[in-house]
Amino acid sequence: MRGCKYGTHRVIEPKGVLPQAAQKISNDMTIFDNEMLIQVQALNIDSASFTQIKETCGGDEEKIKAMIMGIVNERGKMQNPVTGSGGMLIGTIKAIGKDLTDRALKVGDKIASLVSLTLTPLKIEEITAIKMGIDRVEIIGTAVLFESGIYAKLPDDMEETLALAALDVAGAPAQTRKLVKKGQTVLVLGANGKSGLLCCYEAKKQVGEEGQVIGLVRSENKKKFLEETGLCHDVIIADATNPIQTLEEVLNVTNGKEIDVAINCVNVPNTEMSTILPVREEGIVYFFSMATSFTKAALGAEGVGKDVHMIIGNGYSLNHADITLDDLRESKVIRDIFEKLYL
Amino acid sequence: MRGCKYGTHRVIEPKGVLPQAAQKISNDMTIFDNEMLIQVQALNIDSASFTQIKETCGGDEEKIKAMIMGIVNERGKMQNPVTGSGGMLIGTIKAIGKDLTDRALKVGDKIASLVSLTLTPLKIEEITAIKMGIDRVEIIGTAVLFESGIYAKLPDDMEETLALAALDVAGAPAQTRKLVKKGQTVLVLGANGKSGLLCCYEAKKQVGEEGQVIGLVRSENKKKFLEETGLCHDVIIADATNPIQTLEEVLNVTNGKEIDVAINCVNVPNTEMSTILPVREEGIVYFFSMATSFTKAALGAEGVGKDVHMIIGNGYSLNHADITLDDLRESKVIRDIFEKLYL
């Protein structure tokens, strides 16, 4: 039997919503023809959720275990009722519904789910370990992925935590590859962060020899760090919440020419105008930062009379996991940095 | 002498911000070479701002006049310090800086400013009338438009209030014209509203005979109204905060096929998923509603594994005023509706 591709057939209450918005979903582990069954090894709990659970339980491991078991038994999914957030899981494929057998995947493959635990049917038999420092919960249990549920096969040639760190921001480099064209000038705001580094790498590959990739960072230290990576043609220092300063610093390295594409990877609010202002008419403004305000972007562009295409960074993009893991394989410099930070 | 194209040369405090973010800007009416001087006839005060002023003044006309004069004298612009909002102005061109003489505009032309009063240098000599019901303040005064300041020439062939009502949402139909291609299937959510009607009209023109424009409305009454306009091929009733219902109703009129473009003109929150879900892979999701949440859109698309292009509706788009006024001229049905509602 086929279920809804978005998993609504498993929603118990309230009726008519998507699984993410549901209070309770079915974690019956008999799969539909368009679902996959996962033998789960670990849950990577969202940081906001794990902090809330730890605090409520006063850091007591047994209480944390009981609280997580309670949530999952009650809701059929690991969605913290206070923070509303979930996380992701790691496991191996246990069964593939017959409508999904054309996927490049076989029983026994190790995967990470790239959709949130807030919409993933989960059943825990036993919690075997709580790794406090890294928000990780090791379990014996099973989960279901819907037809629309995205995932990534974990590669054999790198550490699991390294792959997970990169997959966490996979949407950004994948979208950068699709948006940036040969010969263009591209600004990456927040270029020294995880997604920023990957975007710089992809942008530099796409613009080719005639193009220019400009990395914006906040301080002299970060400038030195980014210059040493060689991932940008130019590195500038500016406060991304100050649009005039940002514009001036950008025009300094472009001979006064407005740029084609700006990519925002800055994790602080009020950086919309700094992203919009340096871009030419009909250029592209790509917001990957979750701190972006829709109205500030929409009204801000109107206020300065800029006909720019403003794009909401979609966490998913076709083949985004492969693109991002390939970047890690190709760029020794990024891999070295990620290994230092995330292993 | 030339000023900054965004008007930063007029910012008095704090230094280094754009005029909109400034506490105080210079309303010295000697213009720079890349500015225009406007003889102002009326201010259309933003509704939130006007309500706040009226309430503070207990509806007393003289107190309202004094309060507005006070704000403008203090800040050099009509930006309500409580709501932060402004409005727009109507006036005639009094002088054009020598660097802007290539514009299709001459002294004496009547215009509406399409940038906010929150960034427009303004000096009021006298407030001649307060029109309470329509948030309009008639004045004798002058204002300055920066090089980047957008405006629209008010046409001779229609009432001023009619033109203003349409110009208020000019970004939406103009972007629709650019995004929608021949033969496509397009969904307009909130199709019976001001921007929705204009988007339906533009979409129907663009998709041609092979295409399909679907208008989504909230009730049987609104369905009847929209069907009578003939602006859509199909009209469906659904709750735009219910993505599953919306998806089902859309697929009902497309023979189960996902659509190419969805345009959100709904002015209530939580309609992101209803806009995303019916769209095919690599299709376009265009959010014109100011109630859109950036994070709900970004995380929502990821949650259902949809590789869609999500666009932030820019209030400005090249020639957006002309496109919108032309729509009003071409479509008697829209003009009749707007005349009924806004004259």
XYZ file of C-alpha atoms in Angstrom:
686
model
C 0.000 0.000 0.000
C 1.226 3.500 -0.861
C 1.198 6.331 1.642
C 1.197 10.074 0.966
C 4.631 11.138 -0.261
C 4.817 13.704 2.563
C 3.751 11.201 5.231
C 0.318 12.610 6.061
C -1.054 9.068 6.209
C 0.811 8.721 9.524
C -0.624 11.827 11.157
C -2.813 10.880 14.135
C -3.672 14.329 15.485
C -4.623 16.923 14.551
C -5.928 15.590 11.240
C -5.125 17.422 7.996
C -1.699 18.781 8.895
C 1.756 17.746 7.704
C 3.744 15.399 9.997
C 5.957 18.252 11.227
C 2.958 20.214 12.494
C 1.326 17.147 14.068
C 1.077 16.557 17.804
C 1.247 12.801 17.317
C 2.188 10.573 14.395
C 2.109 6.805 13.988
C 5.421 5.052 14.659
C 4.082 1.662 13.621
C 7.169 0.124 12.012
C 5.300 -1.738 9.259
C 6.327 0.327 6.247
C 4.210 1.416 3.290
C 5.392 0.727 -0.277
C 6.860 4.216 -0.586
C 8.664 4.329 2.758
C 12.030 3.109 4.035
C 12.793 1.517 7.387
C 15.964 2.623 9.178
C 17.811 0.798 11.943
C 18.837 3.816 13.999
C 22.220 4.073 15.729
C 22.189 7.657 16.928
C 20.091 10.792 17.169
C 21.783 14.146 16.792
C 19.443 16.262 18.893
C 18.979 19.901 17.891
C 21.077 22.052 20.176
C 18.192 24.198 21.486
C 16.187 21.069 22.304
C 19.058 19.226 23.997
C 19.892 22.234 26.155
C 16.274 22.490 27.302
C 16.128 18.765 28.139
C 19.448 18.827 30.016
C 18.364 21.817 32.081
C 14.964 20.373 32.917
C 16.645 17.141 34.064
C 19.398 18.930 35.984
C 21.970 17.102 33.861
C 20.934 13.687 35.266
C 21.545 11.054 32.588
C 18.790 8.677 33.642
C 16.254 11.510 33.773
C 17.327 12.663 30.294
C 16.848 9.139 28.972
C 13.401 8.925 30.550
C 12.389 12.312 29.181
C 13.434 11.424 25.624
C 11.670 8.047 25.844
C 8.588 9.843 27.119
C 8.503 12.318 24.233
C 8.960 9.638 21.582
C 6.397 7.282 23.130
C 3.897 10.122 23.383
C 4.381 11.785 19.975
C 5.789 9.011 17.767
C 8.687 11.353 16.908
C 11.505 13.152 18.719
C 10.075 16.673 18.691
C 10.750 18.636 21.876
C 7.354 20.033 22.914
C 8.953 23.172 24.401
C 11.408 24.200 21.666
C 9.478 22.559 18.819
C 12.766 21.423 17.311
C 14.160 18.002 16.446
C 17.519 17.074 14.966
C 18.634 14.307 12.622
C 19.469 10.618 12.797
C 22.137 8.176 11.671
C 21.390 4.581 10.862
C 21.444 1.791 8.312
C 18.786 0.861 5.796
C 16.772 -2.060 7.141
C 14.074 -2.303 4.446
C 13.077 -0.426 1.283
C 9.420 -0.234 0.208
C 8.825 -1.749 -3.216
C 8.024 1.599 -4.865
C 11.424 3.000 -3.899
C 13.673 0.181 -5.109
C 14.936 2.271 -8.033
C 16.973 4.380 -5.613
C 20.769 3.977 -5.543
C 20.552 2.452 -2.099
C 20.563 -1.052 -0.644
C 19.790 -2.694 2.686
C 22.774 -2.216 4.990
C 23.838 1.190 3.603
C 24.658 3.734 6.273
C 22.763 7.020 5.942
C 22.065 10.282 7.699
C 18.527 11.639 7.483
C 18.508 15.197 6.162
C 14.918 15.853 7.130
C 14.150 16.851 10.660
C 13.322 14.434 13.465
C 10.255 16.641 13.986
C 8.548 14.786 11.138
C 10.219 11.347 11.331
C 8.353 8.350 12.822
C 10.664 6.897 15.481
C 10.510 4.007 17.953
C 13.186 3.618 20.630
C 13.781 0.247 22.284
C 16.643 1.381 24.430
C 18.848 4.402 24.890
C 22.384 3.033 25.185
C 24.367 6.231 25.708
C 24.010 9.996 26.070
C 26.988 11.979 24.744
C 26.444 15.267 26.552
C 29.101 17.384 24.836
C 27.941 16.699 21.276
C 24.130 16.493 21.742
C 24.190 12.870 20.623
C 21.926 10.084 21.842
C 22.884 6.507 20.934
C 19.957 4.122 20.731
C 18.613 0.801 19.632
C 15.568 1.669 17.604
C 13.945 2.136 14.217
C 12.626 5.012 12.126
C 10.703 5.559 8.901
C 11.621 7.825 5.984
C 8.810 9.031 3.732
C 9.086 9.161 -0.047
C 9.869 12.899 0.162
C 12.327 12.434 3.033
C 15.821 13.406 2.013
C 18.906 11.591 3.255
C 22.576 11.172 2.433
C 24.597 8.004 2.148
C 27.491 8.364 4.560
C 30.773 7.994 2.693
C 33.471 5.412 3.532
C 36.327 7.815 2.946
C 35.736 10.285 5.784
C 34.795 10.371 9.453
C 31.094 10.375 10.185
C 31.210 13.593 12.254
C 33.096 15.345 9.449
C 30.494 14.351 6.887
C 27.670 15.391 9.216
C 29.194 18.830 9.827
C 29.309 19.451 6.091
C 25.880 17.962 5.351
C 24.363 20.314 7.904
C 24.894 23.229 5.473
C 24.701 21.279 2.207
C 22.077 23.580 0.688
C 24.435 26.561 0.504
C 27.291 25.268 -1.681
C 24.843 23.354 -3.893
C 22.789 26.488 -4.561
C 25.969 28.487 -5.098
C 27.029 26.058 -7.807
C 23.686 26.545 -9.559
C 23.484 30.343 -9.240
C 27.001 31.533 -9.998
C 28.140 31.826 -13.619
C 31.516 32.103 -15.332
C 33.181 35.503 -15.165
C 30.962 36.879 -12.407
C 31.900 38.868 -9.336
C 30.578 37.257 -6.150
C 30.506 38.519 -2.570
C 30.241 36.029 0.318
C 29.269 37.631 3.634
C 30.361 35.594 6.647
C 32.940 33.895 4.436
C 34.965 32.392 7.282
C 32.146 30.218 8.695
C 31.210 26.660 7.762
C 28.757 27.475 4.988
C 30.763 30.562 3.956
C 33.924 28.563 3.239
C 32.022 26.040 1.133
C 30.261 28.847 -0.777
C 33.583 30.588 -1.486
C 35.029 27.344 -2.790
C 32.076 26.679 -5.087
C 31.893 30.302 -6.242
C 35.599 30.359 -7.124
C 35.207 27.156 -9.117
C 32.229 28.583 -11.030
C 33.525 32.088 -11.839
C 36.735 30.754 -13.392
C 39.779 32.830 -14.225
C 37.977 35.999 -15.280
C 35.748 36.108 -12.204
C 36.236 37.475 -8.722
C 35.208 36.028 -5.350
C 35.238 38.478 -2.451
C 35.053 37.191 1.099
C 33.748 39.536 3.787
C 34.850 38.938 7.380
C 34.613 40.831 10.647
C 38.189 41.186 11.876
C 41.879 41.255 10.976
C 42.373 37.744 12.456
C 39.629 36.293 10.326
C 40.961 38.068 7.275
C 44.369 36.468 7.781
C 42.743 33.055 8.258
C 40.638 33.376 5.094
C 43.501 34.725 2.984
C 45.605 31.724 3.935
C 42.927 29.352 2.637
C 43.227 30.829 -0.856
C 39.468 30.329 -1.320
C 38.828 33.989 -2.300
C 40.421 36.411 -4.727
C 39.954 39.235 -2.226
C 39.192 39.384 1.459
C 37.673 42.529 2.954
C 36.910 43.545 6.521
C 33.539 45.147 7.252
C 30.676 45.099 9.707
C 27.893 43.328 7.814
C 25.283 45.262 9.804
C 26.697 48.477 8.287
C 25.605 48.627 4.638
C 27.519 51.778 3.728
C 30.820 50.473 5.068
C 30.204 47.124 3.355
C 29.391 48.816 0.048
C 32.524 50.968 0.201
C 34.811 48.051 1.015
C 33.337 46.001 -1.819
C 33.648 48.807 -4.395
C 37.271 49.266 -3.266
C 38.212 45.850 -4.621
C 36.001 45.928 -7.741
C 37.151 49.274 -9.167
C 33.800 50.761 -8.249
C 31.735 48.154 -10.112
C 28.646 46.635 -8.524
C 28.718 42.862 -8.139
C 26.640 40.111 -9.775
C 25.840 37.863 -6.812
C 25.871 38.314 -3.030
C 25.592 35.287 -0.722
C 24.684 35.899 2.917
C 26.067 33.323 5.387
C 26.164 35.678 8.386
C 24.469 34.373 11.517
C 23.463 37.721 13.022
C 20.372 39.835 12.276
C 20.262 43.106 10.306
C 22.606 42.196 7.479
C 19.976 42.359 4.725
C 20.934 45.816 3.387
C 24.652 44.987 3.289
C 23.781 42.048 1.080
C 21.495 44.024 -1.227
C 23.389 47.286 -1.646
C 26.538 46.097 -3.472
C 24.554 44.101 -6.069
C 23.916 45.429 -9.608
C 20.451 45.815 -11.132
C 19.034 42.349 -11.937
C 21.787 40.727 -9.898
C 21.152 37.937 -7.393
C 20.909 38.241 -3.604
C 20.971 34.856 -1.919
C 20.083 34.647 1.777
C 21.277 31.477 3.437
C 21.314 32.943 6.952
C 18.405 31.895 9.153
C 18.649 35.328 10.805
C 17.246 36.921 7.634
C 14.072 38.985 7.992
C 11.679 38.658 5.060
C 10.229 42.137 5.496
C 13.596 43.835 5.986
C 14.779 42.358 2.701
C 11.590 43.124 0.761
C 11.105 46.691 2.033
C 14.836 47.419 2.063
C 15.331 46.649 -1.622
C 12.326 48.838 -2.446
C 13.697 51.663 -0.286
C 16.895 51.835 -2.311
C 15.144 51.183 -5.624
C 17.072 47.987 -6.435
C 15.625 45.531 -8.929
C 17.505 42.516 -7.577
C 16.396 38.871 -7.400
C 16.249 37.901 -3.747
C 16.289 34.182 -3.042
C 15.365 32.343 0.153
C 18.083 29.759 0.766
C 16.379 26.384 0.518
C 17.994 23.827 2.837
C 17.445 21.266 0.113
C 18.618 21.316 -3.459
C 18.958 18.381 -5.857
C 22.151 16.394 -5.140
C 23.144 18.817 -2.430
C 24.709 16.135 -0.253
C 26.889 14.770 -3.060
C 27.963 18.247 -4.138
C 28.995 19.145 -0.607
C 30.834 15.909 0.157
C 32.651 16.233 -3.176
C 33.757 19.723 -2.164
C 35.257 18.253 1.001
C 37.078 15.625 -1.064
C 38.367 18.122 -3.624
C 39.527 20.837 -1.233
C 42.236 19.724 1.150
C 42.191 23.150 2.757
C 38.490 22.966 3.686
C 38.818 19.360 4.828
C 41.744 20.274 7.075
C 39.782 23.145 8.621
C 36.653 21.021 9.133
C 38.712 18.173 10.632
C 40.255 20.589 13.082
C 36.872 22.046 14.068
C 34.519 19.081 13.965
C 36.471 15.881 14.712
C 27.799 68.753 -6.336
C 26.798 65.085 -6.356
C 25.422 63.318 -3.305
C 25.400 59.594 -2.536
C 22.845 57.843 -4.736
C 21.170 56.432 -1.616
C 21.096 59.792 0.178
C 23.635 59.070 2.919
C 25.078 62.577 2.424
C 21.964 63.892 4.165
C 22.191 61.680 7.229
C 22.861 63.805 10.327
C 22.677 61.153 13.038
C 23.727 58.488 13.617
C 26.512 58.713 11.049
C 27.143 55.798 8.665
C 23.578 54.524 8.321
C 21.167 54.757 5.403
C 18.562 57.575 5.536
C 15.797 55.145 6.534
C 17.693 54.028 9.636
C 18.681 57.580 10.585
C 17.241 59.455 13.547
C 17.628 62.778 11.759
C 18.335 63.746 8.149
C 18.923 67.123 6.526
C 15.854 68.694 4.937
C 17.811 71.621 3.494
C 15.952 72.231 0.243
C 19.027 73.166 -1.813
C 19.318 70.078 -4.010
C 22.446 68.208 -5.072
C 23.112 67.486 -8.763
C 21.638 63.999 -8.466
C 18.499 64.914 -6.528
C 15.049 66.194 -7.454
C 12.971 68.781 -5.626
C 9.254 68.079 -5.227
C 6.507 70.595 -4.454
C 4.401 68.410 -2.173
C 0.593 68.460 -2.217
C -0.258 65.557 0.037
C 1.210 62.906 2.285
C -0.415 59.482 2.390
C 0.506 58.485 5.918
C 1.057 54.786 6.597
C -2.036 53.402 8.269
C -0.275 52.113 11.409
C 1.399 55.501 11.880
C -1.748 57.549 11.313
C -3.740 55.429 13.750
C -1.095 55.910 16.430
C -1.027 59.692 15.874
C -4.826 59.991 15.895
C -5.086 58.023 19.133
C -2.344 59.969 20.871
C -4.077 63.234 19.895
C -7.551 61.990 20.820
C -8.682 62.720 17.263
C -8.111 66.487 17.691
C -7.184 67.941 14.315
C -5.010 70.781 15.598
C -3.088 68.415 17.858
C -2.545 66.029 14.937
C -1.191 68.901 12.832
C 1.142 69.950 15.626
C 2.365 66.404 16.163
C 3.158 65.885 12.473
C 4.912 69.281 12.265
C 6.894 68.316 15.347
C 8.074 65.009 13.900
C 9.131 66.536 10.589
C 10.897 69.497 12.204
C 12.725 67.163 14.552
C 13.720 64.374 12.141
C 13.754 66.074 8.702
C 11.364 63.328 7.512
C 7.896 62.030 8.331
C 8.840 58.879 10.200
C 6.626 58.095 13.171
C 9.020 57.463 16.073
C 6.645 54.941 17.657
C 5.636 52.803 14.672
C 8.800 53.497 12.653
C 6.687 53.722 9.515
C 6.136 56.484 6.963
C 3.928 56.528 3.892
C 4.272 58.164 0.481
C 3.784 61.600 -1.052
C 2.155 63.226 -4.060
C 3.515 66.369 -5.636
C 4.874 68.068 -8.719
C 8.474 68.286 -9.901
C 9.887 71.685 -8.910
C 13.521 71.206 -9.969
C 15.684 68.434 -11.424
C 19.393 68.195 -10.562
C 21.636 68.472 -13.628
C 22.794 64.853 -13.412
C 19.221 63.567 -13.683
C 18.022 65.580 -16.693
C 18.064 62.472 -18.918
C 14.976 61.173 -17.145
C 11.637 61.225 -18.964
C 10.377 63.871 -16.593
C 10.001 67.650 -16.636
C 9.310 70.414 -14.151
C 5.576 70.518 -13.451
C 4.977 66.764 -13.873
C 2.812 65.260 -11.176
C 4.328 62.255 -9.418
C 3.857 59.895 -6.502
C 6.963 58.870 -4.605
C 7.266 55.103 -4.401
C 9.954 55.155 -1.752
C 8.922 55.509 1.833
C 8.582 58.830 3.651
C 10.858 57.220 6.260
C 13.835 58.116 4.057
C 12.566 61.220 2.236
C 13.801 64.714 3.253
C 10.676 66.784 3.866
C 9.920 70.369 4.924
C 6.359 71.424 5.765
C 5.375 75.113 5.650
C 1.761 74.537 6.472
C -0.673 71.687 6.914
C -3.810 72.756 5.064
C -6.081 69.780 5.695
C -6.279 66.440 7.477
C -8.472 63.838 5.726
C -9.107 61.479 8.609
C -10.869 58.673 6.722
C -8.136 58.165 4.129
C -4.962 58.843 6.187
C -4.185 61.807 3.965
C -2.504 65.056 5.019
C -2.620 67.987 2.583
C 0.284 70.380 2.907
C 2.271 73.231 1.459
C 5.820 71.982 1.500
C 8.777 70.499 -0.350
C 10.638 67.203 -0.444
C 13.772 65.736 -2.002
C 14.089 62.521 -4.001
C 17.511 60.842 -4.140
C 18.992 59.368 -7.303
C 17.871 55.896 -6.173
C 14.430 57.140 -5.124
C 11.709 55.553 -7.194
C 8.566 57.395 -8.230
C 5.720 57.154 -10.723
C 4.337 59.834 -13.010
C 0.637 60.081 -12.222
C -1.387 59.476 -15.356
C -3.927 61.938 -16.804
C -6.413 59.243 -17.717
C -7.396 58.021 -14.267
C -8.235 59.303 -10.804
C -5.278 59.890 -8.540
C -6.614 57.620 -5.764
C -7.178 54.833 -8.272
C -3.609 55.086 -9.547
C -2.256 55.187 -5.990
C -4.186 52.080 -4.965
C -2.651 50.166 -7.856
C 0.859 51.595 -7.434
C 0.833 50.443 -3.824
C 1.209 46.823 -5.006
C 3.042 47.508 -8.284
C 5.870 45.059 -7.515
C 3.606 42.017 -7.687
C 2.171 42.187 -11.234
C 5.510 43.406 -12.604
C 7.359 40.438 -11.123
C 4.603 38.099 -12.292
C 5.112 39.317 -15.843
C 8.829 38.533 -15.595
C 8.519 35.135 -13.894
C 5.637 33.460 -15.693
C 6.247 31.791 -19.074
C 3.992 30.641 -21.889
C 2.140 27.381 -21.306
C 2.745 27.271 -17.564
C 0.347 26.417 -14.778
C 0.205 29.163 -12.150
C -1.454 29.244 -8.732
C -2.305 32.610 -7.130
C -3.087 32.372 -3.400
C -5.236 35.253 -2.153
C -6.380 35.807 -5.729
C -9.329 38.038 -4.845
C -7.272 40.804 -3.196
C -5.724 43.887 -4.789
C -2.351 42.360 -5.661
C -3.922 38.957 -6.316
C -6.238 40.277 -9.033
C -3.373 42.051 -10.806
C -1.200 38.913 -10.567
C -3.979 36.750 -12.035
C -4.388 39.185 -14.902
C -0.658 39.252 -15.691
C -0.285 35.495 -15.265
C -3.183 34.791 -17.632
C -1.645 37.103 -20.231
C 1.731 35.369 -19.947
C 0.637 31.710 -19.945
C -1.404 32.118 -23.134
C -3.911 29.624 -24.471
C -2.112 26.459 -23.415
C -1.535 27.641 -19.849
C -3.668 27.558 -16.734
C -4.153 30.176 -14.022
C -5.699 28.912 -10.787
C -7.040 31.393 -8.258
C -7.293 30.257 -4.633
C -9.848 31.978 -2.389
C -11.287 31.404 1.052
C -15.056 31.172 0.563
C -17.913 30.479 -1.801
C -18.708 34.231 -2.057
C -15.184 35.075 -3.086
C -15.147 32.217 -5.552
C -18.260 33.594 -7.238
C -16.733 37.084 -7.331
C -13.465 35.857 -8.845
C -15.166 33.604 -11.383
C -17.198 36.556 -12.624
C -14.023 38.538 -13.328
C -12.841 35.895 -15.794
C -9.257 36.524 -14.655
C -8.563 32.842 -13.872
C -9.092 29.590 -15.728
C -10.052 27.872 -12.478
C -11.069 29.114 -9.068
C -10.665 26.836 -6.036
C -11.707 27.227 -2.418
C -9.183 26.269 0.261
C -7.754 27.432 3.567
C -4.261 28.661 2.653
C -3.032 27.786 6.137
C -3.883 24.147 5.393
C -1.263 22.807 2.956
C -2.817 19.386 2.443
C -6.238 20.798 1.586
C -4.619 23.355 -0.713
C -2.554 20.679 -2.461
C -5.598 18.459 -2.982
C -7.735 21.263 -4.391
C -4.956 22.300 -6.769
C -4.319 18.760 -8.021
C -8.076 18.412 -8.564
C -8.007 21.036 -11.324
C -4.629 20.059 -12.852
C -5.332 16.334 -13.348
C -2.890 15.577 -10.565
C 0.027 17.514 -12.083
C 2.188 19.761 -9.895
C 2.273 23.403 -10.962
C 5.103 25.566 -12.314
C 4.665 28.771 -10.329
C 2.894 29.691 -7.080
C 2.354 33.338 -6.137
C 1.458 34.128 -2.523
C -0.663 37.284 -2.039
C -2.309 36.141 1.217
C -2.110 38.598 4.077
C -2.206 36.107 6.937
C 0.681 34.141 8.478
C 1.386 30.405 8.073
C 0.674 30.060 4.371
C 4.248 29.165 3.367
C 3.702 25.402 3.057
C 0.527 25.809 0.997
C 2.559 27.845 -1.457
C 5.459 25.387 -1.610
C 3.678 22.038 -1.649
C 1.810 22.228 -5.007
C 4.923 23.344 -6.941
C 6.963 20.911 -9.066
C 10.713 20.327 -8.621
C 12.633 23.393 -9.865
C 9.414 25.383 -10.013
C 9.080 28.921 -8.652
C 7.559 29.998 -5.337
C 7.032 33.746 -5.184
C 6.169 35.310 -1.816
C 4.637 38.741 -2.125
C 2.876 38.619 1.253
C 4.548 40.616 4.010
C 3.276 37.975 6.455
C 5.820 35.498 5.060
C 8.277 33.969 7.512
C 11.758 33.454 6.085
C 12.550 30.491 8.340
C 9.187 28.794 7.819
C 9.764 28.910 4.058
C 13.403 27.790 4.193
C 12.929 24.972 6.698
C 9.548 23.981 5.283
C 10.857 23.348 1.771
C 13.692 21.282 3.230
C 11.250 19.302 5.388
C 9.312 18.138 2.339
C 12.436 17.746 0.180
C 11.378 20.254 -2.472
C 14.014 21.794 -4.728
C 11.996 24.914 -5.528
C 13.227 28.461 -6.176
C 11.789 30.660 -3.456
C 11.753 34.378 -4.205
C 11.290 37.289 -1.821
C 8.824 39.675 -3.466
C 10.750 42.893 -4.089
C 8.481 45.939 -3.835
C 10.437 47.423 -6.723
C 10.998 46.007 -10.157
C 12.053 47.866 -13.308
C 9.064 49.689 -14.874
C 6.762 48.285 -12.250
C 4.604 51.420 -12.128
C 4.060 51.508 -15.900
C 3.300 47.791 -16.024
C 0.700 48.107 -13.287
C -0.995 51.233 -14.647
C -1.128 49.580 -18.073
C -2.871 46.595 -16.498
C -5.510 48.967 -15.125
C -5.962 50.511 -18.570
C -6.163 47.164 -20.353
C -8.523 45.389 -17.971
C -11.905 47.017 -17.625
C -12.901 44.409 -15.071
C -10.014 45.238 -12.717
C -10.526 48.958 -13.217
C -14.202 48.645 -12.353
C -13.409 46.693 -9.184
C -10.689 49.139 -8.115
C -12.944 52.136 -8.828
C -15.628 50.612 -6.654
C -13.201 49.916 -3.804
C -10.802 52.853 -3.886
C -12.583 55.920 -5.296
